[in-house]
Amino acid sequence: MESQPNKQTGWCNGIAVDLYSGGVGKSCLLLQFTDKRFQPVHDLTIGVEFGARMITIDGKQIKLQIWDTAGQEAFRSITRSYYRGAAGALLVYDITRRETFNHLTTWLEDARQHSNSNMVIMLIGNKSDLESRREVKKEEGEAFAREHGLIFMETSAKTAANVEEAFINTAKEIYEKIQEGVFDINNEVCCTFLLNLAS
Amino acid sequence: MFRSRSWFGSGLWKPKNPHSLEHLKYLYNVLAKNQIVSENNRGLLVETLRSIAEILIWGDQNDSSVFDFFLEKNMLSFFFKIMKQKCGSYVCVQLLQTLNILFENIRNETSLYYLLSNNHVNSIIVHKFDFSDEEVMAYYISFLKTLSLKLNAHTIHFFYNEHTNDFPLYTEAIKFFNHPESMVRIAVRTLTLNVYRVEDKSMLKFIRDKTAAPYFSNLVWFIGNHILELDTCVRNDADHQSQNRLSDLVAEHLDHLHYLNDILSLDIEDLNQVLTDHLLNKLLIPLYVYSLTKRRRHSQLEDTKPHVSSVVSLFLLSQVFLIITHVPLVYVLASIILTGDMDIFSQGASENLVSYRVAQGTATIKPGFVAPTETLEKSLESSTTCSIDSTEHETPQHAECETGMDTQVGDSEPSAVAEDGTVDSIEAYVNITDEEKEQRLALESGVAPPLPLAGTSSGNSSQQQFLANKPFLEMIVNTLQCSENDYAALFALCLLYALGHNPGVNRDLLDGILFLSGRESTKHWYSTLLAERLIRIISTSCQPNCRVRLVTLELSIRLLTQLVMKNGQSYLHDAHLAAVEGAKEESTCLLRNFYKSEEIFLDMFEDEYSEMQKRPLNVEWLMMDSNILLPPTGTPMTGIEFSKRLPCGEVERARRAIRVFFLIRELSLMLAMEPETQLPLTNPQSCVHVNNVLDLNNSDLIACTVATKEGSKIRRFLVIDVIQLILVEPDTRRLGWGVAKFVGFLQDIEVTGDKDDSRCLHITIHRPLPSGSSTNRVPLLSARFIFDDHIRCMAAKQRLTKGRIKARQKKMHMIARLLDLPSNVQPCPSPPAYTVLAHRHSDGTNSRSRLAREPGHHRPLFTANNKVPGFATVAMRRESLPPGRMASPAKIRSDSQERHARNGHVVRSREGSPRLPRPRSEEIPLEDMGSKHKPRSGVSGTPSPPTEVNNGASQFPLKRPSFPSLYPPAPVGTPEPPSPVAVSTLESQVAEVETERPPAPPSEETSFTQMPFENGVLDKEDRKTRRRGMVETV
């Protein structure tokens, strides 16, 4: 039953959750983070559902695995399992679409019910490059994150702004939890990021 | 990761624009020239593959000629060629990722069809990658998952070949159904579900005929082994050492059930038949139900058949009924549990069930938890490669069963199995203790259960039948006896609850067992045996030191109401009702024990009430908690929620007693069909709310400026009501009226003087109750109040301090009334007490929801008692020192360390539960006795020996042998308490309790003199450090 993590490096599975029905947002973030060779180009959006990347925290190599849960909302068992298997989640909303922000509470309740209570959740307001079309203020995101104990950041998958930081900060938090021993090493060293389409 | 870009210098012309047809042509050349993978060109190939994905996506979105070129040159074949060489994970991963990106991002359907059309994708799917490399595995499985997301009625034909009976995407994926990496397993499950939901008859027929039996039999075997592992974990972990492991195993089981339910919910009849058949006969009946008869303590007895402990099986079956709703499955399973006998293991099911199940096609496999004869991989190979005549043996059986009900399933069974079954049923009877045997005999001979039977004689005989030859039901009912503890009983309750709430379980089946009978002949009858068992649990809960957890009590109550009530009408027999009322009495007695024994009693009381209202028991969530699988424990250090463990220490005992009282009170009111009129203690309807307009003529108004920490300064009038502090601003429309701008409860305030400014008070008003799930620890208001002069300031301080005490006393009186404590317990001066009582009454009779009172917008404020501070203080002092309510000797004996420890308990216990502690609850004492005298001790400074304080009965007995002693002694005979010594002792106590926060100097007399003292400062230092200590214990 147990995952068999690579003990030397430590796998970190995470899930990235995307609140917009368009969907490309989070998978673009994922590709942006896992494969830097894809240069952000104006007229090209590429996303991916799975990615792995090695990062270094405190001189230790940690391998992050990021899974996207898109398209599986119809099946309760699948969302449930993904949340449970993940050490971290990126909760992504679109700053140019208010409704994606309004979904946060529902999603969070759902996630908290299914997931390991130690799951690190990072709230991400994506598309920060589209300042002119902004509908959700940065302060609102910050306030929501503060209220629910999430980490918060605004990113742009287009310009790659803050994408690296978002993933790495989440990974750091997870790493700290591993150090503190809150995550069962046998099970959780392998941490998944989940990407999901919640709306 | 460094990726080589050495190919820049390879001499080939490279177009400047990376997104162009030219670039793809160039990449094609690269691929064509590097068909053999070598150390040298590895980096080049990886970058080429990556770039191809990028250009193709760009082409898909911008230039169709790009895709045409890709197809024309059959570039996918290069991929396959590369793959066939031992190219190493570096290239492999890139290849899979490129394909992933391709299929994920291609929007143009025609392009997608072309990509899929030449069968290369299927070749890639069946390619044997190096799956020991976890990265390759992860990329491979997510590639398959990505493909499965593209499945629909059109694309399915690219993957499923009708003529060759070949569906590699599916068959390759399910081979990983039991992969050790959970994410891989999840991906496989996702893929299977994505496949099943494609509506294509021939594909589904293939799935059912060729793969269903092998896959499902392997799946149930996997699940079964998993629960054996779970059972081992429970058996070996009496000390809660492997909570994490256990919680994983439980969550995994839930995952399985949800997955099965997701498949069943797709409602593919043929598939569901096979799945239900396998689930019932290879897992649920032979393992789960079979294990019901296995008591834990007999596990040392030899039993060659695999089984789990009865506790675990009750738990697992509850989960099954809470999750799976597929009617043919839950119906059969419920019937077996409620009416089945031991023959079920030999014959599969009783006769009527057989016919039902044959009709459903779910009785084709002989029951038994046995390993599949071959691995999934092998069975898939044989079933998919061989021709039709060699179809696996189970298929013809299906056909038979479907064609006729006459098929004798039992006939085909070898006699050995029948023998096996017989042995088992005998064994089940052997495996019982004498006590159980007695009970069994008693039940079988129809002897009345312990409580008087209220039913008619026919009820008696039906009782007799109730358990006759129903070993499973009997086991469940017997488990409800909490002789040692409620460990197993809780699961039996859960299973009964789950049975009753599963939409797939026929109501007829439960008629008279779990619900009131609806049949004409037995209208409104219920199972007296079950009712009595439930009532027994309820009354046991009221015993001091009993070992029934709150959650068990709450569930018993819920089942009892479900059993005997219909449409708000109770059909409980008088004898049973009397037993419930008796339990209510006992719970009241139990709580009287704790009344006032702890300073935080009031806060706990209100906190528990709101918790109970806010968070009623959720059985689904309860069954997700693996912690309850371990024997019940008391210590909060396990992190187990309070309601799911036994209380630890006096404070938790008090909390438990409060909760038991509430629960049984609620039950009693419900059975009597009466509304609650006394709870909650604070009636929000009678409170002033923000923006209410108040008639303040003849009220005491103290003008002040409220300066918040943020720097805002507002001019307001301070009004002190009976239970509330109100800040008003004058109503511009009516003279003498004011608009409430802020309201807070007096019981939650904290007042301190300002040592530099005698016109200032620091007032903090805490939040009454933790609001919602997000516990907001920020006080409602924390500000500096500046008054016009120090006289007014002093008056305000007096009134606030006194108001706080009075508000709390008032509520304590209300609680006393709830507990039927004699009202003369409190030797109060009659007029104020009267008023208080009157108020209590008016507050109490209007409960929050049931009796809405017209919102009192323009209510005159109750101020009579507050007018003359001096007088009131005297009255308060007399009131506040009833001998019966003095701190008990036990309490005084406890040194400060103990006290800290106890406070620590409170905090910790609350931490254990999901909500956070209400910030003040463990800190604020009921100041009525101690705080009033603080000044004296402060002035005199005499620390006193704790010897003098033995008057009064112990309100906080460490042992609680019997109830009569709980009543506080009559005030008549008690000595006059306020001897200075005793008082100062109390004071020192209070000071201790108050250490966590800057204390509210509780009395007017000292507030200005005490502060500037040097030792006051020292004191503060001391407090600070102690406070830190407190935090650490948290």
JSON list of C-alpha atoms in Angstrom, two decimals, chain B residues 24 75 111 137 294 298 346 371 374 411 429 443 467 570 669 737 744 773 777 779 804 856 880 905 936 968:
[
{"chain": "B", "resi": 24, "resn": "LEU", "atom": "CA", "xyz": [9.84, 21.27, -37.81]},
{"chain": "B", "resi": 75, "resn": "MET", "atom": "CA", "xyz": [7.23, 11.32, -37.43]},
{"chain": "B", "resi": 111, "resn": "SER", "atom": "CA", "xyz": [-5.32, 16.33, -35.90]},
{"chain": "B", "resi": 137, "resn": "MET", "atom": "CA", "xyz": [6.40, 4.69, -14.55]},
{"chain": "B", "resi": 294, "resn": "LYS", "atom": "CA", "xyz": [-15.11, -13.81, 15.41]},
{"chain": "B", "resi": 298, "resn": "HIS", "atom": "CA", "xyz": [-10.87, -15.96, 20.63]},
{"chain": "B", "resi": 346, "resn": "SER", "atom": "CA", "xyz": [-21.58, -22.89, 2.51]},
{"chain": "B", "resi": 371, "resn": "ALA", "atom": "CA", "xyz": [-6.71, -15.87, -4.20]},
{"chain": "B", "resi": 374, "resn": "GLU", "atom": "CA", "xyz": [-3.68, -16.74, -11.73]},
{"chain": "B", "resi": 411, "resn": "ASP", "atom": "CA", "xyz": [-25.15, -28.17, -6.87]},
{"chain": "B", "resi": 429, "resn": "TYR", "atom": "CA", "xyz": [-21.05, -21.42, 18.50]},
{"chain": "B", "resi": 443, "resn": "LEU", "atom": "CA", "xyz": [-32.61, -14.82, 24.17]},
{"chain": "B", "resi": 467, "resn": "LEU", "atom": "CA", "xyz": [-32.69, -13.10, 17.01]},
{"chain": "B", "resi": 570, "resn": "SER", "atom": "CA", "xyz": [-42.83, 9.23, 19.97]},
{"chain": "B", "resi": 669, "resn": "LEU", "atom": "CA", "xyz": [-37.49, 16.87, 25.42]},
{"chain": "B", "resi": 737, "resn": "TRP", "atom": "CA", "xyz": [-32.18, 57.95, 22.65]},
{"chain": "B", "resi": 744, "resn": "GLY", "atom": "CA", "xyz": [-20.24, 43.00, 23.88]},
{"chain": "B", "resi": 773, "resn": "SER", "atom": "CA", "xyz": [-14.84, 26.71, 12.01]},
{"chain": "B", "resi": 777, "resn": "ARG", "atom": "CA", "xyz": [-8.81, 34.53, 18.48]},
{"chain": "B", "resi": 779, "resn": "PRO", "atom": "CA", "xyz": [-10.92, 39.97, 20.64]},
{"chain": "B", "resi": 804, "resn": "ARG", "atom": "CA", "xyz": [-19.09, 41.08, 34.70]},
{"chain": "B", "resi": 856, "resn": "GLY", "atom": "CA", "xyz": [-36.87, 44.74, 21.20]},
{"chain": "B", "resi": 880, "resn": "SER", "atom": "CA", "xyz": [-20.49, 36.48, 46.29]},
{"chain": "B", "resi": 905, "resn": "HIS", "atom": "CA", "xyz": [-5.28, 19.88, 30.38]},
{"chain": "B", "resi": 936, "resn": "ARG", "atom": "CA", "xyz": [-7.68, 43.31, 50.72]},
{"chain": "B", "resi": 968, "resn": "PRO", "atom": "CA", "xyz": [-24.28, 21.90, 48.57]}
]
